[in-house]
Amino acid sequence: NTTDPITLTISWWGGDARQAAYEAACKAFTEKYPNITVECTYGPWNGWEEAQSTALAAGTAADVMQVNWNWLFQYSGKGQSFVNLNDYSDVLDLTQFPSSALDACTVANSLQAVPVAMAGRIYYWNMATFKKAGLDHYPTTEQELLDAAKTFQEKLGDDYYPLAAGPLDRMIMMTFYLESKYGEPWVTDSTLNYTVEQLQEGLEWIQSLEDNHVMPDLKTMNAAGDKTITDGQAWITGKYAGIFEWDSAASKYSSALDDANKDGFTVGEEIKFGDNNGGFSKVSMGLAITKTSKCVAEAATLINFLLNEEKGASIMGSECGIPASKAGLAAAQAAGAVKDLVAEANAKVMAFTTNKLDPLFENNDLKASGTGIYQEVFDTVDYDGVAGADVVDTLLDGMESVGYTIG
């Protein structure tokens, strides 16, 4: 409909750079379709999933939602929440997306989202702090990571760390470690491939990083009261000199640094902790249309504009990751809108990772900040001083409760 007044709503999470890109692209869309008004809702990740799950349950979610991949399984496992986008291929060009990525977004025989980007985790380093400690290169091995931690503590003091990691970061690091050491994917068809003893080893490895001053414990990190790592002065001023994050998050972390540290932000390498690469990639996020939308064709047209059309894709650039759309990537590259940091990180991730993320790993009951099982496990270790062996059952019980089969 290009004549009647229409209001579309769209929601997303992300930092300031992503917000600016979405808002500018939505403005360009309304210039092309003057009868359509686009209202934007956005915020930081912390608490976002809880708010959106509530909106979905209440029928008040936006027409177009930026969704985490696992939401398709968790909130629309029977196709109840999101529209089948195959039905709107006349206005949304699905041929631009890799078939494997479309398959990953097909749940209950319904294409419930289109992939915005593929992503994985990688290390980022603040070389300004490393140089301050007399180190001219970032860690590429576990031993170099341990050596850097010792140098930081000796040269810069106890409040400087090469790495900072929240509960979900620690859980992902642990799976990378175990997959690298043992060569098995974390799960196969929702069945855990690791034994109690191996999980205990992984948890103790995370604890060893704290013990060796590689990263602060959660008690230290939480004492500052920051909602996210990027909010904290320890990150902003370079006292925390590294993170293990999604390749699509480079801009958020680099832009948070102060002027003395911003130029030091550097994409690192994946670290092999064994004989295997290990690690996983995933559909980092998708765009979906809620079944409560009254303007589905127009919502699909907005998605096509943002991801496939030259004008929209050139504005969105790489703010949500390296575009999965062939046409979108070409437009973003031609406009010089693909950030070098994101492109470098994504290339390294995709060349290294060997496994795909399973949809249960990011179930909100497991990963939720403050209330999830991952948080409970690592909080118990750090606050109560217990060993990894004492929280393995907590982890396994939590995994089983969301649908994992424990061998």
Short mmCIF file of N, CA and C in Angstrom, two decimals, residues 142 170-171 173-183 186 192-212 215 273-276 377-378 381 387-393 395-396:
data_model
loop_
_atom_site.label_atom_id
_atom_site.label_comp_id
_atom_site.label_asym_id
_atom_site.label_seq_id
_atom_site.Cartn_x
_atom_site.Cartn_y
_atom_site.Cartn_z
N GLU A 142 47.39 -19.71 24.85
CA GLU A 142 47.03 -19.68 26.27
C GLU A 142 48.21 -19.22 27.12
N ARG A 170 31.83 -16.30 29.80
CA ARG A 170 32.59 -17.39 30.42
C ARG A 170 32.08 -18.75 29.94
N MET A 171 30.77 -18.85 29.81
CA MET A 171 30.21 -20.11 29.35
C MET A 171 30.64 -20.41 27.92
N MET A 173 33.34 -19.18 26.41
CA MET A 173 34.78 -19.46 26.46
C MET A 173 35.03 -20.91 26.89
N MET A 174 34.23 -21.39 27.84
CA MET A 174 34.40 -22.75 28.31
C MET A 174 34.08 -23.76 27.21
N THR A 175 33.04 -23.51 26.44
CA THR A 175 32.71 -24.44 25.35
C THR A 175 33.80 -24.41 24.28
N PHE A 176 34.33 -23.21 23.97
CA PHE A 176 35.44 -23.12 23.01
C PHE A 176 36.63 -23.94 23.51
N TYR A 177 36.92 -23.80 24.81
CA TYR A 177 38.05 -24.52 25.40
C TYR A 177 37.84 -26.03 25.27
N LEU A 178 36.68 -26.52 25.66
CA LEU A 178 36.43 -27.96 25.63
C LEU A 178 36.40 -28.50 24.21
N GLU A 179 35.77 -27.75 23.29
CA GLU A 179 35.74 -28.20 21.90
C GLU A 179 37.14 -28.21 21.29
N SER A 180 37.95 -27.22 21.67
CA SER A 180 39.31 -27.16 21.16
C SER A 180 40.14 -28.32 21.70
N LYS A 181 39.91 -28.68 22.94
CA LYS A 181 40.71 -29.74 23.55
C LYS A 181 40.25 -31.14 23.13
N TYR A 182 38.92 -31.33 23.05
CA TYR A 182 38.41 -32.68 22.83
C TYR A 182 37.86 -32.92 21.42
N GLY A 183 37.67 -31.86 20.64
CA GLY A 183 37.29 -32.03 19.24
C GLY A 183 35.85 -32.42 19.00
N TRP A 186 29.75 -29.10 21.21
CA TRP A 186 29.14 -29.03 22.54
C TRP A 186 27.96 -30.00 22.65
N LEU A 192 24.05 -33.47 24.97
CA LEU A 192 25.36 -33.00 25.43
C LEU A 192 26.42 -34.06 25.17
N ASN A 193 27.54 -33.62 24.61
CA ASN A 193 28.62 -34.55 24.26
C ASN A 193 29.73 -34.62 25.30
N TYR A 194 29.55 -33.96 26.44
CA TYR A 194 30.63 -33.90 27.42
C TYR A 194 30.23 -34.53 28.75
N THR A 195 31.22 -35.13 29.39
CA THR A 195 30.99 -35.84 30.65
C THR A 195 31.04 -34.87 31.83
N VAL A 196 30.61 -35.36 32.96
CA VAL A 196 30.68 -34.57 34.19
C VAL A 196 32.13 -34.16 34.47
N GLU A 197 33.06 -35.07 34.26
CA GLU A 197 34.48 -34.78 34.53
C GLU A 197 35.01 -33.71 33.58
N GLN A 198 34.58 -33.75 32.34
CA GLN A 198 35.03 -32.74 31.38
C GLN A 198 34.43 -31.37 31.70
N LEU A 199 33.17 -31.34 32.10
CA LEU A 199 32.55 -30.07 32.51
C LEU A 199 33.27 -29.50 33.73
N GLN A 200 33.60 -30.37 34.66
CA GLN A 200 34.35 -29.92 35.83
C GLN A 200 35.68 -29.32 35.41
N GLU A 201 36.34 -29.95 34.46
CA GLU A 201 37.61 -29.43 33.94
C GLU A 201 37.42 -28.05 33.32
N GLY A 202 36.37 -27.89 32.54
CA GLY A 202 36.11 -26.60 31.91
C GLY A 202 35.85 -25.51 32.91
N LEU A 203 35.06 -25.81 33.94
CA LEU A 203 34.77 -24.82 34.98
C LEU A 203 36.03 -24.47 35.77
N GLU A 204 36.85 -25.45 36.02
CA GLU A 204 38.11 -25.19 36.73
C GLU A 204 39.08 -24.38 35.87
N TRP A 205 38.99 -24.55 34.54
CA TRP A 205 39.82 -23.74 33.66
C TRP A 205 39.42 -22.27 33.75
N ILE A 206 38.12 -22.02 33.75
CA ILE A 206 37.66 -20.63 33.92
C ILE A 206 38.17 -20.08 35.25
N GLN A 207 38.07 -20.88 36.31
CA GLN A 207 38.56 -20.45 37.61
C GLN A 207 40.06 -20.15 37.58
N SER A 208 40.80 -20.93 36.80
CA SER A 208 42.25 -20.72 36.72
C SER A 208 42.59 -19.38 36.07
N LEU A 209 41.72 -18.91 35.18
CA LEU A 209 41.95 -17.60 34.56
C LEU A 209 41.83 -16.49 35.59
N GLU A 210 40.90 -16.66 36.51
CA GLU A 210 40.78 -15.69 37.61
C GLU A 210 42.00 -15.79 38.54
N ASP A 211 42.34 -17.02 38.89
CA ASP A 211 43.45 -17.23 39.83
C ASP A 211 44.76 -16.68 39.29
N ASN A 212 44.92 -16.69 37.97
CA ASN A 212 46.16 -16.22 37.34
C ASN A 212 46.07 -14.78 36.84
N MET A 215 41.60 -12.49 34.24
CA MET A 215 40.38 -11.70 34.29
C MET A 215 39.89 -11.59 35.72
N PHE A 273 43.07 -23.84 22.36
CA PHE A 273 43.44 -24.36 23.67
C PHE A 273 43.73 -25.86 23.63
N GLY A 274 43.73 -26.42 22.41
CA GLY A 274 44.02 -27.83 22.22
C GLY A 274 44.41 -28.07 20.78
N ASP A 275 44.21 -29.27 20.30
CA ASP A 275 44.60 -29.62 18.94
C ASP A 275 43.55 -29.25 17.90
N ASN A 276 42.38 -28.86 18.34
CA ASN A 276 41.27 -28.57 17.44
C ASN A 276 40.90 -27.10 17.48
N VAL A 377 25.72 -20.43 38.07
CA VAL A 377 26.90 -21.29 38.16
C VAL A 377 28.15 -20.47 38.48
N PHE A 378 28.39 -19.42 37.71
CA PHE A 378 29.64 -18.68 37.90
C PHE A 378 29.58 -17.75 39.12
N VAL A 381 30.46 -20.01 42.08
CA VAL A 381 31.91 -20.23 42.16
C VAL A 381 32.61 -19.01 42.75
N ALA A 387 34.23 -25.07 44.33
CA ALA A 387 34.96 -25.59 43.17
C ALA A 387 33.99 -25.91 42.03
N GLY A 388 34.56 -26.05 40.83
CA GLY A 388 33.75 -26.37 39.67
C GLY A 388 32.94 -27.63 39.84
N ALA A 389 33.51 -28.61 40.54
CA ALA A 389 32.82 -29.88 40.74
C ALA A 389 31.50 -29.70 41.48
N ASP A 390 31.41 -28.65 42.30
CA ASP A 390 30.22 -28.44 43.12
C ASP A 390 29.07 -27.76 42.38
N VAL A 391 29.33 -27.28 41.16
CA VAL A 391 28.25 -26.60 40.41
C VAL A 391 27.93 -27.32 39.10
N VAL A 392 28.60 -28.43 38.83
CA VAL A 392 28.31 -29.17 37.60
C VAL A 392 26.84 -29.60 37.57
N ASP A 393 26.33 -30.10 38.69
CA ASP A 393 24.93 -30.55 38.73
C ASP A 393 23.97 -29.39 38.47
N LEU A 395 24.54 -26.82 36.56
CA LEU A 395 24.58 -26.59 35.12
C LEU A 395 23.80 -27.66 34.38
N LEU A 396 24.01 -28.92 34.72
CA LEU A 396 23.34 -30.01 34.03
C LEU A 396 21.83 -29.98 34.24
#
